[in-house]
Amino acid sequence: MSEQDPKSRAIAEIRLGPDLFHLLCWVASAAAVATLGLIIYEIVSGAWPAMQKFGLGFLTSSSWVPNRENFGIFPFIIGTAASSFIAILFALPLGLAIAIFLSENFLPLPVRQVVRFVVEMLAAIPSVVYGLWGIFVVIPLMKIFGAWAVSTFHGVPVLETLFAPPAYGNSMLTASIVLALMILPTLTAISRNSLTAVPGTLREGAYALGATRWEAILGVILPTAAPGVVAATILALGRAMGETMAVAMLIGNSSRLSWSLLSPGGTLAGLLANQFGEAEGMQVNSLMFAALILVVITLFVNLLGEAVLRYTQNQTAGIR
Amino acid sequence: MDSIVTHAPDFFSDTKPGSTKLISRSLWNRILSFFCVGLSLLTLIPLVSIVYLVLKNGLPLLKWSVFTELPPAAGMVGGGFGNAVLGTLVMVGLGLVISAPIGILSAIYINEYAPSSRLAQAVRIVAKLLTGIPSIICGVFAFAVVVATTGAFSAYAGGVALAVLMLPTILLTSEQALLGVQHAFREASYGLGATKFQTIVRIVLPDALPAIMTGIMLAVARAAGETAPLIFTALFSQFWAKSLSEPTASLSVLIYNFSTVPFPHQVQMAWTASLVLVAFVTLANITAQLVFSKKH
Amino acid sequence: MTETSARSVDAKHVSPGRPDFLTVRNFDFFYGKKQALFDITMDIPEKRVTALIGPSGCGKSTLLRNFNRMNELIDGIRHSGDIRLLGQSIFDKTVEVIALRRSVGMVFQKSNPFPKSIYENVVYGLRIGGESKKSVLDEAVERSLRGAALWDEAKDRLHESALGLSGGQMQRLCIARAIANRPKVLLMDEPCSALDPIATVKVEELIHELKQEFTIIIVTHNMQQATRCSDKTAFFYLGKLIEFAETQKIFSNPVQKQTEDYITGRFG
Ligand SMILES: Nc1ncnc2c1ncn2[C@@H]1O[C@H](COP(=O)(O)OP(=O)(O)O)[C@@H](O)[C@H]1O
Ligand SMILES: [Mg+2]
């Protein structure tokens, strides 16, 4: 018996174990796929009453008055787009500069490693801590800057509109600046990867023709890496649009549209964070509808980014 | 020899005789380098500021008692956030219990059993898409599935939300981990007469384990710091949770709640909670790196 | 020795180049602590083809990459001794390295066209030099592509991506790109090692044409190639210049035993 024991165990392992395990793996895969389907199904069915009641007018209406069951998310769509674009505006030059800095040898390797570590750390800090920091550091600074900007740009066309009084601390600008910081790691990491994927022979080629370092960077390396940088920007945009807590804590959560960057605004994610906990009835349905719009936008942006990234990888494979 | 001397200048100097450019190419080069380095070092400022403030404002209240006591009521002093620490650990644990088996098993399916099947392709696409979904949507989903059906905010709901958040990270890193296992190992195992199941369980999984653990640690780090998926699923509670089916406190929601109240003591507690949270997240990240570098 | 001078007198008849166009004097070169070149002294004649041969790792590329100071891109390098072009030290403080590299062009082992159009590849050197007049650029493109024997194949697709060319065409494009700068010297580091035999013949013929106008230094692993297209040959071994003479002499009657062993294939 003692001799047969291991053998019979092995047989069990061959017959029962494998099939069950195979099945389990299949079930897990199906569950993973079903998750996305279920998310969309749940959100759509939650949003359904609101979709029927408001239709597309939900997207274009600007009034959000829960106790009158009046729901429209136009200001939040604009706010989501605006805060993300402004964040990209700040983060792109910075992220590109860091990506170039990390892929060149301006300073010795240890210094570069410190900067790289710092950027990675930025990614690890929880959103809510950015929010807390924003409340106590960025908002006071923005109040000072806002007062200065209002008086300085008074009478200057365009700028006068963008920096119109009153200057709040909780504003579109404050949220965008903190957002920029939060998407910097995404932007930097992908840009840096596409820069270092540029074959060294191209750099040598440029130098051998008498290019300075920056002529090589701007004329050859960056153009070659450009699709990757574009992908990085799109993916960072997707992150910024879905970012919730820091924005909710800093943007002021107003549904009033304003051209002034110093005015409060609102985003779709912020709207969900603020109201879901206490919502009832049609408000829940409307929030579900808003969530659906947010999912559609971010999925679209992310798919676009992934597509560009894949195109990039194929293209650099062609250069080698 | 004379011809050499007259030749030399335009040979070796880049400034052309008739050049009207104000800034030479080499000067441009230096200016741009300066800007690039300057901008890069600029990023140090916000991080240093965050870390400094979290330490400066968080350390004074950091005592053992904050891990054992309940949050102070509005305007009161003392207390801690023991229930929030516990809540975070419990809900991250719940999320892990749900997402890790699904993530790892589907990674095995798409890498070992049917890599080119339609289901495998669907899994890969879905995992990619899930990474791009805003974390608050995980909360909306858990709200619809758990809160709306059970009629109560609960740790379960929070755990489900975090599970959805963690799933793509665990799945994709596990897939990479399995991809990293040398093919020769599998062949050797088959060559010795092992079945697919034996090969996976005895050869492939043990070899991939460190990298899978890395993925799990990264997912834990991310989930622990998230607020959005919990804010309307687990909500918050001033008290110790007696079960998983009642509103549950978490560190991140505590920070959110306390950051906007007008009481200095509560605000300072938000900083202390931030310190604990950042320390935990950083530790989890570093562990992930260490586990990973052990193998590579 | 007498034979050498006799031949160079003879050669002067054909093309009146300076025998000391590019001179290397007591040149040592280090990568960090590792010395790669030992006390190299040689005179490279104008408008001739000089081949550098020797077993892999003997320092051929290292020497070549000193002529246009490409080695300076590597950290921790250092040298002693001097290299002079037309009597002027290329390491002198007044020498701008970007200008030196325009005067001393380089073609690499693996062709490295930029992912731009054929046209933009050729005019790259001119553009960064501040040239933007279309007539000048057009003229340079035709001249350079003709010079690189690529004009007929490329003239109808100047604005298509250079990455669509064949391997041999890409390498000739890189030659065209280098000569568009009107360099004095053209450095080639194993320019044919990645090419098929037919493309190799084309590039070798091209080298023959180019020496009417340029001083060429070519690194090659291929003994036949050295005999076919060079006028002088330098044999390196373990970072030292073992023998430097007319190609014909090196291959028919080498003075050093090591040279003989190498060219007869006894090592390397
Ligand atoms: N970037 C480098 N760093 C350190 N050592 C190098 C570097 N490049 C080449 N070497 C060393 O210098 C020696 C000469 O190399 P190289 O000039 O490339 O030889 P060859 O071109 O004749 O094959 C070799 O021993 C090589 O290992
Ligand atoms: Mg070499």
PDB file of N, CA and C and ligand atoms in Angstrom, chain C residues 56-57 60-62 109 189-190 219 221, ligand 2:
ATOM      1  N   SER C  56      39.844  41.799 -34.665  1.00  0.00           N
ATOM      2  CA  SER C  56      38.804  42.483 -33.925  1.00  0.00           C
ATOM      3  C   SER C  56      39.289  42.903 -32.536  1.00  0.00           C
ATOM      4  N   GLY C  57      38.991  44.130 -32.139  1.00  0.00           N
ATOM      5  CA  GLY C  57      39.396  44.603 -30.822  1.00  0.00           C
ATOM      6  C   GLY C  57      40.790  45.206 -30.786  1.00  0.00           C
ATOM      7  N   LYS C  60      41.074  49.608 -34.232  1.00  0.00           N
ATOM      8  CA  LYS C  60      40.842  50.309 -35.503  1.00  0.00           C
ATOM      9  C   LYS C  60      39.738  51.351 -35.364  1.00  0.00           C
ATOM     10  N   SER C  61      38.592  50.920 -34.827  1.00  0.00           N
ATOM     11  CA  SER C  61      37.481  51.866 -34.679  1.00  0.00           C
ATOM     12  C   SER C  61      37.847  52.987 -33.722  1.00  0.00           C
ATOM     13  N   THR C  62      38.568  52.633 -32.680  1.00  0.00           N
ATOM     14  CA  THR C  62      38.962  53.645 -31.706  1.00  0.00           C
ATOM     15  C   THR C  62      39.770  54.753 -32.377  1.00  0.00           C
ATOM     16  N   GLN C 109      29.246  51.334 -39.664  1.00  0.00           N
ATOM     17  CA  GLN C 109      29.130  49.925 -40.040  1.00  0.00           C
ATOM     18  C   GLN C 109      27.696  49.570 -40.420  1.00  0.00           C
ATOM     19  N   ASP C 189      33.752  53.014 -41.237  1.00  0.00           N
ATOM     20  CA  ASP C 189      34.024  51.919 -40.304  1.00  0.00           C
ATOM     21  C   ASP C 189      33.304  50.658 -40.782  1.00  0.00           C
ATOM     22  N   GLU C 190      34.043  49.784 -41.413  1.00  0.00           N
ATOM     23  CA  GLU C 190      33.468  48.548 -41.979  1.00  0.00           C
ATOM     24  C   GLU C 190      32.163  48.830 -42.707  1.00  0.00           C
ATOM     25  N   VAL C 219      38.017  51.261 -42.382  1.00  0.00           N
ATOM     26  CA  VAL C 219      38.309  50.095 -41.545  1.00  0.00           C
ATOM     27  C   VAL C 219      37.687  48.892 -42.221  1.00  0.00           C
ATOM     28  N   HIS C 221      37.492  44.397 -42.397  1.00  0.00           N
ATOM     29  CA  HIS C 221      37.874  43.076 -41.932  1.00  0.00           C
ATOM     30  C   HIS C 221      38.264  42.205 -43.103  1.00  0.00           C
TER      31      HIS C 221
HETATM   32 MG    MG D   2      35.409  48.135 -34.949  1.00  0.00          MG
END
